[in-house]
Coordinates of C-alpha atoms in Angstrom, one line a residue:
Chain C
M223 CA -36.9 -42.2 -16.2
K224 CA -37.8 -44.3 -19.1
I225 CA -37.2 -48.0 -18.7
A226 CA -37.1 -50.8 -21.2
I227 CA -37.7 -54.4 -20.2
V228 CA -35.6 -56.9 -22.1
G229 CA -36.9 -60.5 -21.8
Y230 CA -40.4 -61.4 -20.6
G231 CA -40.4 -64.5 -18.4
N232 CA -41.3 -64.6 -14.7
L233 CA -38.6 -62.0 -13.9
G234 CA -39.7 -59.7 -16.7
R235 CA -43.2 -59.8 -15.4
G236 CA -41.9 -59.0 -11.9
V237 CA -40.0 -56.0 -13.3
E238 CA -43.1 -54.8 -15.1
A239 CA -45.2 -54.9 -11.9
A240 CA -42.5 -53.1 -9.9
L241 CA -42.2 -50.4 -12.6
S242 CA -46.0 -49.8 -12.4
A243 CA -45.5 -48.9 -8.7
A244 CA -42.5 -46.6 -9.2
P245 CA -43.7 -42.9 -9.1
D246 CA -40.6 -41.7 -11.0
M247 CA -40.4 -44.3 -13.7
Q248 CA -42.1 -45.1 -16.9
A249 CA -42.0 -48.5 -18.7
V250 CA -41.3 -47.9 -22.4
G251 CA -42.1 -51.4 -23.4
I252 CA -41.1 -55.0 -23.5
F253 CA -38.4 -56.2 -25.9
T254 CA -38.4 -59.8 -26.9
R255 CA -36.4 -62.2 -29.1
R256 CA -39.7 -64.1 -29.7
D257 CA -42.3 -63.0 -32.2
P258 CA -43.7 -59.8 -30.4
A259 CA -47.2 -60.8 -31.5
S260 CA -46.9 -64.0 -29.5
V261 CA -46.1 -62.1 -26.2
Q262 CA -48.9 -60.6 -24.2
S263 CA -47.9 -58.0 -21.5
V264 CA -49.8 -58.5 -18.2
M265 CA -50.1 -54.8 -17.7
G266 CA -50.7 -53.9 -21.3
L267 CA -47.3 -52.6 -22.2
P268 CA -46.3 -52.5 -25.9
V269 CA -44.2 -55.4 -27.0
Y270 CA -41.4 -54.9 -29.5
S271 CA -38.8 -57.0 -31.2
M272 CA -35.3 -56.9 -29.9
N273 CA -34.4 -55.6 -33.3
D274 CA -36.2 -52.4 -32.6
L275 CA -34.3 -51.6 -29.4
D276 CA -31.4 -49.6 -30.9
S277 CA -33.7 -47.5 -33.0
M278 CA -35.6 -46.5 -29.9
A279 CA -32.5 -45.6 -27.9
D280 CA -33.6 -42.0 -27.6
D281 CA -36.7 -43.0 -25.7
I282 CA -34.8 -45.3 -23.2
D283 CA -32.9 -44.2 -20.1
V284 CA -32.1 -47.6 -18.7
V285 CA -32.6 -51.2 -19.9
I286 CA -33.4 -53.9 -17.4
N287 CA -32.1 -57.1 -18.7
C288 CA -34.3 -60.0 -17.5
G289 CA -32.4 -62.9 -19.2
G290 CA -31.1 -66.0 -17.6
S291 CA -27.6 -66.3 -16.1
A292 CA -26.6 -69.6 -17.7
T293 CA -26.5 -68.6 -21.3
D294 CA -28.1 -65.3 -21.9
L295 CA -26.7 -62.6 -19.6
P296 CA -23.0 -63.4 -20.2
T297 CA -23.3 -62.1 -23.7
S298 CA -26.4 -59.9 -23.7
T299 CA -25.4 -57.6 -20.8
P300 CA -22.1 -56.6 -22.3
A301 CA -23.8 -56.1 -25.7
L302 CA -26.5 -53.9 -24.1
A303 CA -23.9 -51.9 -22.1
E304 CA -22.4 -50.8 -25.5
K305 CA -25.5 -48.6 -26.0
F306 CA -27.5 -48.3 -22.8
H307 CA -27.3 -48.0 -19.0
V308 CA -28.2 -51.5 -18.1
V309 CA -29.1 -53.6 -15.0
D310 CA -29.0 -57.4 -14.6
S311 CA -29.4 -60.1 -12.0
F312 CA -26.5 -62.3 -13.0
D313 CA -26.3 -64.9 -10.3
T314 CA -23.6 -67.4 -11.1
H315 CA -21.5 -66.6 -8.1
A316 CA -18.4 -68.4 -9.5
K317 CA -18.4 -66.3 -12.7
I318 CA -19.1 -62.9 -11.4
L319 CA -15.5 -61.6 -11.8
T320 CA -15.5 -62.6 -15.5
H321 CA -18.9 -61.1 -16.2
R322 CA -17.9 -57.9 -14.4
A323 CA -14.8 -57.5 -16.5
K324 CA -16.6 -58.0 -19.8
V325 CA -19.4 -55.6 -18.8
D326 CA -17.0 -53.1 -17.4
A327 CA -15.0 -52.9 -20.6
A328 CA -18.2 -52.4 -22.7
A329 CA -19.7 -49.8 -20.4
R330 CA -16.4 -47.8 -20.1
K331 CA -16.1 -47.7 -23.8
S332 CA -19.7 -46.4 -24.3
G333 CA -19.7 -44.1 -21.2
K334 CA -22.6 -46.0 -19.7
V335 CA -23.4 -47.4 -16.3
A336 CA -24.0 -51.2 -16.0
V337 CA -25.2 -52.6 -12.7
I338 CA -24.8 -56.4 -12.4
S339 CA -25.8 -59.1 -10.1
V340 CA -28.6 -57.3 -8.3
G341 CA -31.2 -59.6 -6.9
W342 CA -31.4 -61.0 -3.4
D343 CA -28.4 -63.4 -3.7
P344 CA -26.3 -62.0 -5.1
G345 CA -27.6 -58.6 -4.0
M346 CA -29.3 -58.0 -0.7
F347 CA -27.6 -61.0 0.9
S348 CA -24.3 -59.9 -0.5
L349 CA -24.8 -56.5 1.1
T350 CA -25.5 -58.1 4.4
R351 CA -22.4 -60.2 4.2
L352 CA -20.3 -57.1 3.3
Y353 CA -21.6 -54.8 6.0
A354 CA -21.5 -57.5 8.7
G355 CA -18.0 -58.6 7.7
S356 CA -16.7 -55.1 7.7
V357 CA -18.1 -54.4 11.1
L358 CA -17.1 -57.7 12.6
P359 CA -14.1 -58.9 10.7
D360 CA -13.4 -61.6 13.3
G361 CA -16.5 -63.5 12.3
K362 CA -18.1 -65.7 9.7
S363 CA -21.2 -65.3 7.5
Y364 CA -23.5 -68.3 6.9
T365 CA -26.1 -68.2 4.1
F366 CA -29.2 -70.4 4.3
W367 CA -31.6 -70.5 1.4
G368 CA -35.2 -71.4 1.6
T369 CA -37.7 -72.6 2.3
G370 CA -38.3 -71.9 -1.4
V371 CA -38.5 -73.3 -4.9
S372 CA -35.2 -73.9 -6.7
Q373 CA -35.8 -73.7 -10.5
G374 CA -32.5 -75.4 -11.3
H375 CA -33.3 -78.4 -9.1
S376 CA -36.8 -78.5 -10.4
D377 CA -35.5 -78.5 -13.9
A378 CA -33.0 -81.3 -13.1
I379 CA -35.9 -83.5 -12.0
R380 CA -38.0 -82.6 -15.0
R381 CA -35.2 -83.9 -17.3
I382 CA -35.6 -87.5 -15.9
E383 CA -37.5 -89.7 -18.2
G384 CA -41.0 -90.4 -17.1
V385 CA -41.4 -87.2 -15.1
A386 CA -44.3 -85.0 -16.2
D387 CA -43.5 -82.1 -13.9
A388 CA -41.7 -81.4 -10.6
R389 CA -41.1 -78.8 -8.0
Q390 CA -38.1 -78.9 -5.6
Y391 CA -38.0 -77.0 -2.3
T392 CA -34.7 -76.1 -0.7
V393 CA -35.2 -76.3 3.0
P394 CA -32.7 -74.8 5.5
I395 CA -31.9 -77.1 8.5
E396 CA -33.2 -75.3 11.6
A397 CA -30.7 -77.0 14.0
A398 CA -27.8 -75.6 11.9
M399 CA -29.3 -72.1 11.9
E400 CA -29.7 -72.3 15.7
K401 CA -26.1 -73.4 16.1
V402 CA -24.9 -70.3 14.1
K403 CA -27.2 -68.0 16.0
S404 CA -25.7 -69.2 19.2
G405 CA -22.4 -67.8 18.0
E406 CA -20.6 -71.1 17.7
M407 CA -19.1 -70.5 14.2
P408 CA -19.3 -74.2 13.1
T409 CA -17.9 -75.6 9.9
F410 CA -20.6 -77.2 7.8
A411 CA -20.7 -79.6 4.9
A412 CA -23.4 -78.5 2.4
A413 CA -25.7 -81.3 3.6
D414 CA -25.6 -80.0 7.2
M415 CA -27.2 -76.7 6.1
H416 CA -30.0 -77.7 3.7
E417 CA -32.2 -80.5 2.7
R418 CA -34.3 -81.0 -0.4
V419 CA -37.9 -81.8 -0.7
C420 CA -39.3 -82.8 -4.1
Y421 CA -42.9 -83.0 -5.4
V422 CA -43.0 -85.1 -8.6
A423 CA -45.8 -85.9 -11.0
I424 CA -45.0 -88.9 -13.2
K425 CA -46.3 -89.9 -16.6
E426 CA -48.6 -92.8 -17.0
G427 CA -46.7 -96.1 -16.8
A428 CA -43.5 -94.6 -15.4
D429 CA -41.8 -96.4 -12.5
A430 CA -42.0 -94.2 -9.4
A431 CA -39.4 -96.2 -7.5
E432 CA -36.9 -95.9 -10.3
I433 CA -37.5 -92.2 -10.7
E434 CA -37.0 -91.7 -6.9
Q435 CA -33.8 -93.6 -7.1
K436 CA -32.5 -91.4 -10.0
I437 CA -33.4 -88.3 -8.1
V438 CA -31.8 -89.1 -4.7
T439 CA -28.6 -90.4 -6.4
M440 CA -28.2 -87.5 -8.8
P441 CA -24.6 -86.1 -8.3
D442 CA -24.2 -82.5 -6.9
Y443 CA -28.0 -81.7 -7.1
F444 CA -29.3 -84.3 -4.7
A445 CA -26.8 -87.1 -3.8
P446 CA -25.0 -85.0 -1.1
Y447 CA -28.3 -84.0 0.6
K448 CA -31.1 -85.5 2.6
T449 CA -33.7 -85.7 -0.1
T450 CA -37.4 -86.5 0.3
V451 CA -39.5 -87.3 -2.8
H452 CA -43.3 -87.0 -2.7
F453 CA -45.3 -88.3 -5.7
V454 CA -48.4 -86.3 -6.5
S455 CA -50.8 -85.9 -9.3
L456 CA -50.1 -83.2 -11.9
E457 CA -53.2 -81.4 -10.8
E458 CA -52.1 -81.4 -7.2
L459 CA -48.6 -80.3 -8.2
H460 CA -49.9 -77.2 -10.0
R461 CA -52.6 -76.4 -7.4
E462 CA -50.4 -76.8 -4.3
H463 CA -47.0 -76.0 -5.7
G464 CA -47.7 -73.5 -8.5
G465 CA -46.1 -70.5 -6.7
L466 CA -42.5 -69.5 -6.6
P467 CA -41.9 -68.6 -3.0
H468 CA -38.4 -68.3 -1.7
G469 CA -36.2 -66.5 0.8
G470 CA -33.5 -67.4 3.2
T471 CA -31.3 -66.1 6.0
V472 CA -27.8 -64.7 6.2
I473 CA -26.3 -65.0 9.7
H474 CA -23.0 -63.4 10.6
A475 CA -21.6 -64.4 14.0
G476 CA -18.6 -62.5 15.2
K477 CA -16.6 -61.3 18.1
A478 CA -15.2 -57.9 19.1
A479 CA -11.6 -57.7 20.2
T480 CA -12.7 -57.6 23.8
G481 CA -14.3 -61.1 23.3
S482 CA -17.9 -59.9 23.3
A483 CA -20.1 -62.0 20.9
H484 CA -22.5 -60.6 18.4
T485 CA -24.9 -62.0 15.7
I486 CA -26.4 -60.2 12.7
E487 CA -29.3 -61.9 11.0
Y488 CA -31.0 -60.9 7.8
K489 CA -34.0 -62.9 6.7
L490 CA -36.2 -62.7 3.6
N491 CA -39.6 -64.4 3.4
L492 CA -40.8 -64.0 -0.2
E493 CA -44.1 -65.0 -1.6
S494 CA -42.8 -64.6 -5.1
N495 CA -39.1 -64.8 -5.9
P496 CA -39.5 -63.1 -9.4
D497 CA -41.7 -60.3 -8.0
F498 CA -39.1 -59.5 -5.3
T499 CA -36.1 -59.8 -7.6
G500 CA -37.9 -57.6 -10.1
S501 CA -38.5 -54.9 -7.4
I502 CA -34.7 -55.0 -6.7
L503 CA -33.8 -54.6 -10.3
V504 CA -36.1 -51.5 -10.6
A505 CA -34.5 -49.8 -7.5
F506 CA -31.1 -50.4 -9.0
A507 CA -32.2 -49.1 -12.4
R508 CA -33.0 -45.8 -10.6
A509 CA -29.4 -45.8 -9.1
A510 CA -27.9 -46.6 -12.6
Y511 CA -29.7 -43.7 -14.1
R512 CA -28.6 -41.3 -11.3
M513 CA -25.0 -42.4 -11.5
G514 CA -25.2 -41.9 -15.3
Q515 CA -26.5 -38.4 -14.8
K516 CA -23.5 -37.7 -12.5
G517 CA -21.1 -38.8 -15.3
E518 CA -20.1 -42.1 -13.8
T519 CA -19.4 -45.0 -16.1
G520 CA -18.4 -48.7 -16.0
C521 CA -19.7 -51.8 -14.2
K522 CA -21.1 -51.4 -10.7
T523 CA -22.4 -54.0 -8.2
A524 CA -24.5 -53.4 -5.1
F525 CA -21.2 -52.9 -3.2
D526 CA -20.3 -49.9 -5.2
I527 CA -23.6 -47.9 -5.0
P528 CA -24.5 -45.4 -2.3
P529 CA -27.8 -46.8 -0.9
I530 CA -29.5 -43.4 -1.1
L531 CA -29.5 -43.7 -4.9
L532 CA -32.0 -46.5 -4.7
S533 CA -34.9 -44.6 -3.2
P534 CA -37.5 -42.5 -5.0
E535 CA -37.8 -40.3 -1.9
K536 CA -35.9 -36.9 -1.5
P537 CA -32.6 -37.2 0.4
E538 CA -33.8 -34.7 3.1
E539 CA -36.9 -36.9 3.7
L540 CA -34.7 -39.9 4.1
Y541 CA -32.2 -38.2 6.5
A542 CA -35.1 -36.9 8.5
H543 CA -37.3 -40.0 8.7
L544 CA -35.4 -43.2 7.9
L545 CA -32.0 -42.5 9.4
Chain J
M154 CA -4.7 -44.9 8.5
K155 CA -3.9 -43.2 11.7
I156 CA -6.9 -42.8 13.9
A157 CA -7.5 -40.6 17.0
I158 CA -10.1 -41.5 19.6
V159 CA -11.8 -38.5 21.2
G160 CA -13.6 -39.3 24.4
Y161 CA -13.0 -42.4 26.5
G162 CA -16.1 -43.8 28.0
N163 CA -17.7 -47.2 27.1
L164 CA -17.9 -46.2 23.4
G165 CA -14.3 -45.0 23.3
R166 CA -13.2 -48.3 24.8
G167 CA -15.2 -50.1 22.1
V168 CA -13.5 -48.1 19.4
E169 CA -10.1 -48.8 20.9
A170 CA -10.8 -52.6 20.8
A171 CA -12.1 -52.5 17.2
L172 CA -9.0 -50.5 16.1
S173 CA -6.8 -53.2 17.6
A174 CA -8.4 -55.7 15.2
A175 CA -8.2 -53.6 12.1
P176 CA -5.2 -54.7 9.9
D177 CA -5.1 -51.4 8.1
M178 CA -5.5 -48.9 10.9
Q179 CA -3.4 -47.6 13.7
A180 CA -4.7 -45.9 16.9
V181 CA -2.7 -42.7 17.5
G182 CA -4.0 -42.3 21.0
I183 CA -6.9 -41.2 23.2
F184 CA -7.7 -37.5 23.5
T185 CA -9.6 -36.5 26.6
R186 CA -11.1 -33.4 28.3
R187 CA -10.2 -34.9 31.7
D188 CA -6.7 -34.8 33.2
P189 CA -4.9 -37.3 30.9
A190 CA -3.1 -38.7 33.9
S191 CA -6.4 -39.8 35.3
V192 CA -7.3 -41.9 32.2
Q193 CA -5.9 -45.3 31.8
S194 CA -6.2 -46.9 28.3
V195 CA -7.3 -50.6 28.4
M196 CA -4.9 -51.4 25.6
G197 CA -2.1 -49.2 26.6
L198 CA -2.6 -46.4 24.1
P199 CA -1.1 -43.0 25.0
V200 CA -3.6 -40.6 26.5
Y201 CA -3.4 -36.9 25.5
S202 CA -5.2 -33.8 26.5
M203 CA -7.8 -32.5 23.9
N204 CA -5.6 -29.3 23.8
D205 CA -2.9 -31.4 22.1
L206 CA -5.1 -32.6 19.3
D207 CA -4.6 -29.7 16.8
S208 CA -0.8 -29.8 17.2
M209 CA -0.8 -33.5 16.3
A210 CA -3.0 -33.0 13.2
D211 CA -0.2 -34.2 10.9
D212 CA -0.2 -37.6 12.6
I213 CA -4.0 -38.1 12.4
D214 CA -6.0 -39.2 9.4
V215 CA -9.4 -39.6 11.0
V216 CA -10.8 -38.6 14.4
I217 CA -13.5 -40.9 15.9
N218 CA -15.6 -38.7 18.1
C219 CA -17.0 -40.9 21.0
G220 CA -18.9 -38.1 22.8
G221 CA -22.5 -38.2 23.8
S222 CA -25.4 -37.1 21.6
A223 CA -27.2 -35.0 24.2
T224 CA -24.7 -32.2 24.8
D225 CA -21.3 -33.1 23.4
L226 CA -21.6 -34.1 19.7
P227 CA -23.8 -31.2 18.5
T228 CA -20.8 -28.8 19.1
S229 CA -17.8 -31.1 19.1
T230 CA -18.3 -32.8 15.7
P231 CA -18.7 -29.5 13.8
A232 CA -15.6 -28.2 15.6
L233 CA -13.6 -31.3 14.8
A234 CA -14.8 -31.2 11.1
E235 CA -13.0 -27.8 10.8
K236 CA -9.7 -29.6 11.0
F237 CA -10.1 -33.4 10.6
H238 CA -12.0 -36.1 8.8
V239 CA -14.3 -37.1 11.6
V240 CA -16.9 -39.8 12.4
D241 CA -19.6 -39.8 15.1
S242 CA -22.6 -41.8 16.3
F243 CA -25.0 -38.9 16.9
D244 CA -28.3 -40.7 17.7
T245 CA -30.9 -38.1 18.5
H246 CA -33.1 -39.0 15.5
A247 CA -35.2 -35.8 15.7
K248 CA -32.2 -33.5 15.5
I249 CA -30.2 -35.3 12.7
L250 CA -31.1 -32.7 10.0
T251 CA -29.8 -29.8 12.2
H252 CA -26.7 -31.7 13.1
R253 CA -26.0 -32.7 9.5
A254 CA -26.3 -29.1 8.3
K255 CA -23.9 -27.8 10.9
V256 CA -21.4 -30.5 10.3
D257 CA -21.7 -30.2 6.5
A258 CA -21.0 -26.5 6.6
A259 CA -17.8 -27.0 8.7
A260 CA -16.6 -30.0 6.6
R261 CA -17.1 -28.2 3.3
K262 CA -15.2 -25.2 4.5
S263 CA -12.2 -27.3 5.6
G264 CA -12.4 -29.8 2.7
K265 CA -12.8 -32.7 5.1
V266 CA -15.2 -35.6 5.2
A267 CA -17.5 -35.9 8.3
V268 CA -19.6 -39.1 8.7
I269 CA -22.4 -38.7 11.2
S270 CA -24.9 -41.0 13.0
V271 CA -23.2 -44.3 12.4
G272 CA -24.0 -46.9 14.9
W273 CA -26.7 -49.5 14.7
D274 CA -29.7 -47.2 15.1
P275 CA -29.2 -44.8 13.4
G276 CA -26.8 -46.7 11.2
M277 CA -27.3 -50.4 10.4
F278 CA -31.0 -50.3 11.1
S279 CA -31.4 -47.1 9.0
L280 CA -29.7 -48.9 6.1
T281 CA -32.1 -51.8 6.4
R282 CA -35.1 -49.4 6.4
L283 CA -33.7 -47.6 3.3
Y284 CA -32.9 -50.7 1.2
A285 CA -36.2 -52.4 2.2
G286 CA -38.3 -49.2 1.5
S287 CA -36.6 -48.7 -1.8
V288 CA -37.3 -52.3 -3.0
L289 CA -40.8 -52.5 -1.5
P290 CA -42.1 -48.9 -1.4
D291 CA -45.7 -50.3 -0.9
G292 CA -44.7 -51.4 2.6
K293 CA -43.9 -50.3 6.1
S294 CA -40.8 -50.7 8.3
Y295 CA -41.2 -51.5 12.0
T296 CA -38.3 -51.1 14.5
F297 CA -38.2 -53.1 17.7
W298 CA -35.4 -52.5 20.2
G299 CA -34.1 -55.0 22.7
T300 CA -33.9 -57.0 24.7
G301 CA -31.2 -54.6 25.9
V302 CA -30.2 -52.1 28.4
S303 CA -31.4 -48.5 27.8
Q304 CA -28.9 -46.1 29.4
G305 CA -31.4 -43.2 29.3
H306 CA -34.1 -45.1 31.1
S307 CA -31.6 -46.5 33.6
D308 CA -30.4 -43.0 34.3
A309 CA -34.0 -41.8 34.8
I310 CA -34.5 -44.4 37.5
R311 CA -31.2 -43.5 39.1
R312 CA -32.3 -39.9 39.5
I313 CA -35.2 -40.9 41.8
E314 CA -34.4 -40.3 45.5
G315 CA -33.6 -43.4 47.4
V316 CA -32.3 -45.3 44.4
A317 CA -28.7 -46.6 44.7
D318 CA -28.4 -48.0 41.2
A319 CA -30.7 -49.3 38.5
R320 CA -30.8 -51.1 35.1
Q321 CA -33.7 -50.9 32.6
Y322 CA -34.2 -53.4 29.9
T323 CA -36.3 -52.5 26.9
V324 CA -38.1 -55.7 25.8
P325 CA -39.8 -56.0 22.4
I326 CA -43.3 -57.6 22.5
E327 CA -43.1 -60.9 20.7
A328 CA -46.8 -60.9 19.7
A329 CA -46.3 -57.5 18.0
M330 CA -43.3 -58.8 16.1
E331 CA -45.2 -61.9 15.0
K332 CA -48.0 -59.7 13.7
V333 CA -45.6 -57.7 11.6
K334 CA -43.9 -60.8 10.3
S335 CA -47.2 -62.2 9.2
G336 CA -47.4 -59.2 6.8
E337 CA -50.4 -57.5 8.5
M338 CA -48.9 -54.0 8.6
P339 CA -50.6 -53.0 11.8
T340 CA -50.6 -49.6 13.4
F341 CA -49.1 -49.6 16.9
A342 CA -49.0 -47.3 19.9
A343 CA -45.5 -47.3 21.5
A344 CA -46.7 -49.5 24.3
D345 CA -47.9 -52.2 21.8
M346 CA -44.3 -52.7 20.7
H347 CA -42.2 -52.6 23.8
E348 CA -42.3 -53.2 27.5
R349 CA -39.9 -52.1 30.2
V350 CA -38.3 -54.3 32.9
C351 CA -36.4 -52.5 35.7
Y352 CA -33.9 -53.9 38.2
V353 CA -33.5 -51.5 41.1
A354 CA -31.3 -51.4 44.2
I355 CA -32.5 -49.0 46.8
K356 CA -30.6 -47.2 49.6
E357 CA -31.1 -48.3 53.2
G358 CA -34.4 -46.9 54.6
A359 CA -35.8 -46.0 51.2
D360 CA -39.4 -46.9 50.5
A361 CA -39.6 -49.5 47.7
A362 CA -43.4 -49.1 47.1
E363 CA -43.0 -45.4 46.7
I364 CA -40.0 -45.7 44.3
E365 CA -41.9 -48.3 42.2
Q366 CA -44.8 -45.9 42.0
K367 CA -42.5 -43.1 40.9
I368 CA -41.0 -45.3 38.2
V369 CA -44.2 -46.7 36.7
T370 CA -45.9 -43.2 36.6
M371 CA -42.9 -41.3 35.1
P372 CA -44.2 -39.6 32.0
D373 CA -42.8 -40.5 28.6
Y374 CA -40.1 -42.9 30.0
F375 CA -42.4 -45.4 31.7
A376 CA -46.0 -44.3 32.1
P377 CA -47.2 -45.3 28.6
Y378 CA -45.6 -48.8 28.9
K379 CA -46.2 -52.0 30.7
T380 CA -43.4 -51.6 33.3
T381 CA -42.2 -54.3 35.7
V382 CA -39.9 -53.4 38.7
H383 CA -37.7 -55.9 40.4
F384 CA -35.9 -54.8 43.6
V385 CA -32.6 -56.5 44.0
S386 CA -29.5 -55.9 46.1
L387 CA -26.7 -53.7 44.8
E388 CA -24.4 -56.7 44.7
E389 CA -26.9 -58.8 42.6
L390 CA -27.6 -55.8 40.3
H391 CA -23.9 -55.5 39.4
R392 CA -23.3 -59.2 39.2
E393 CA -26.4 -60.1 37.1
H394 CA -27.0 -56.9 35.2
G395 CA -23.5 -55.5 34.8
G396 CA -23.2 -55.9 31.1
L397 CA -24.6 -53.7 28.3
P398 CA -26.3 -56.1 26.0
H399 CA -28.6 -54.8 23.4
G400 CA -30.0 -55.4 19.9
G401 CA -33.3 -55.3 18.1
T402 CA -35.1 -56.1 14.9
V403 CA -36.2 -54.1 11.9
I404 CA -39.0 -55.8 10.0
H405 CA -40.2 -54.4 6.7
A406 CA -43.5 -55.9 5.4
G407 CA -44.5 -55.0 1.9
K408 CA -46.3 -56.0 -1.3
A409 CA -45.4 -56.1 -4.9
A410 CA -47.8 -54.5 -7.4
T411 CA -49.0 -58.0 -8.2
G412 CA -50.2 -58.4 -4.6
S413 CA -47.5 -60.9 -3.5
A414 CA -46.4 -60.3 0.1
H415 CA -42.8 -60.1 1.3
T416 CA -41.0 -59.6 4.6
I417 CA -37.5 -58.4 5.2
E418 CA -36.1 -58.9 8.7
Y419 CA -32.8 -57.6 10.2
K420 CA -31.9 -58.7 13.7
L421 CA -29.0 -57.8 15.9
N422 CA -28.1 -59.7 19.1
L423 CA -25.3 -57.8 20.8
E424 CA -23.5 -58.9 23.9
S425 CA -22.0 -55.4 24.2
N426 CA -23.7 -52.4 22.7
P427 CA -20.5 -50.1 23.0
D428 CA -18.3 -52.8 21.5
F429 CA -20.5 -53.2 18.5
T430 CA -21.1 -49.5 18.0
G431 CA -17.3 -49.0 18.3
S432 CA -16.8 -51.6 15.5
I433 CA -19.2 -49.7 13.3
L434 CA -17.5 -46.4 13.9
V435 CA -14.2 -47.9 12.9
A436 CA -15.5 -49.3 9.6
F437 CA -17.0 -45.9 8.7
A438 CA -13.7 -44.2 9.7
R439 CA -12.1 -46.3 6.9
A440 CA -14.8 -45.1 4.5
A441 CA -14.2 -41.5 5.6
Y442 CA -10.5 -41.7 4.9
R443 CA -11.1 -43.3 1.5
M444 CA -13.6 -40.7 0.5
G445 CA -11.2 -38.0 1.7
Q446 CA -8.5 -39.5 -0.5
K447 CA -10.8 -39.3 -3.5
G448 CA -11.3 -35.6 -2.8
E449 CA -14.8 -35.8 -1.4
T450 CA -15.9 -33.3 1.2
G451 CA -18.9 -32.5 3.5
C452 CA -21.2 -34.5 5.7
K453 CA -22.0 -38.1 4.9
T454 CA -24.4 -40.5 6.5
A455 CA -24.5 -44.3 6.1
F456 CA -27.0 -43.6 3.2
D457 CA -24.4 -41.8 1.2
I458 CA -21.5 -44.2 1.3
P459 CA -20.8 -47.1 -1.1
P460 CA -20.7 -50.1 1.2
I461 CA -17.4 -51.4 -0.4
L462 CA -15.6 -48.5 1.3
L463 CA -16.2 -50.0 4.7
S464 CA -14.2 -53.2 4.2
P465 CA -10.5 -53.8 4.8
E466 CA -10.5 -56.4 2.0
K467 CA -9.6 -55.7 -1.6
P468 CA -12.5 -55.0 -4.0
E469 CA -11.6 -58.0 -6.2
E470 CA -11.8 -60.3 -3.2
L471 CA -15.2 -58.9 -2.2
Y472 CA -16.6 -59.2 -5.7
A473 CA -15.3 -62.8 -6.0
H474 CA -16.2 -64.1 -2.5
L475 CA -18.9 -62.0 -0.9
L476 CA -21.0 -61.0 -3.8

């Protein structure tokens, strides 16, 4: 399978690494909207302009779209689905139905397969919620994120005047997780489940107290949560908080009709969020290709895909050794 | 969907309870090889002889086969697949390929769908191993069982002369789990991962020391493991150890090609093993029916089934709220 990487930020680099480890896949190259000469591939892949993508269609089986969910994927994935099997990690939960409808229309028209919203949430966490809810419908799924870096919250801090750089960790509240694991099925406000810990480097002359106040009172992002702000030097910020770890836990607590109680827990501990998400995109690119080979078309999510299509191993091997 | 329950032990009762909670399914009845008059349904379902099953075929969409893996399912599931969509929980890992081949031949001939080996291991644990191994192929899955009652090991103790009744708990070794969670990817002997704790009630006049010796030296079952034997009264055994709790944890530790380390952990904590397994069988019976409606035939495992087919909810609801 010949795979094209569209977009080359953290996620694109994660996809590039995952492709290098896939025995059955070959990375055709990186396609960028920037000047290709300004983009250096970590693994030495050729870098092309997005304008060259269509003319190379014969050399590409699947495009992995590594754009961002806010402004890029809503238009770029439907556009790519007009010509290619495509996979994205669209993660704006509230807009998934709209995205799905647009992508589905494009992919059905072109006869291609477009897999959307595959990462770990949406993605692996969604699968856990679906399987658990199907098996224990009299139950409730709780999703805890972290401890990990939230890019959106970090960016929100960076936009405050006087801030040189910042990193925000989303931290799940242990006591809330324990309550769910005990089978209690509590009702939580957002602030009962997570707290926010910020590391902020300020510019010379900026007022730390004022910046802290602006952070902790920021609506939606911080105001509802217990928020702790640590001021550190830029050097310390980059040294101690330069990684992008993340993860989280889905816990489904439910009861059988006899009254017996059960909990299902799925936990991710990720040293690098983009590396892991990139690995997921690559596995689903394999599935997209295989579904395309079988003549399927349209938009698919993780829910619609037989899991065996994700694996590079032969089915007989999987039945014999993983089942 | 009209569902028949074949076999009525602990698992059959678990299926009966799960069906009562499924909004889209109706239990037709229980089919038994015993005298139907001797079988009392917990929920008041009609009880029929297995001889009546074929004549009621028009009233049955899917058969859930609740027999045992050792001697029953290897013949009964292929036989049922000749006439019905069927689901079983065949769990002899070493014989799954053989079972699959026999069931597949029968189901293809009849044009039915036969779902095998769906429970939690094989089943939900297998799915975790498959998804995790597909996303992080440079990694290793570890499966820890328990704390929970192993019926096979309990039966092995009961067969010792002088034993009135017994219950064996399989207990995962915490230190081994921690080692795996740390990302070390160790190599374990069986005894490094689990220990065995036995509660035994002996008959009057039986020699406790001799029985303990027979337990701890029993090949395969106990000899390789750290085994602890507690002698208790029959009354205490039934009062304190009358349930069938179980569970376990799959941990996959892996690395991305960049070297970043990741762990995926899936943990079940089950108050009743047969209730939970019964709930899984019911969800996969729904999938079997739906695949049958689409014209699919042959043997399927959890690996082959799009997860969305397990849920009673409408796809749009699932995309909007669970994804």
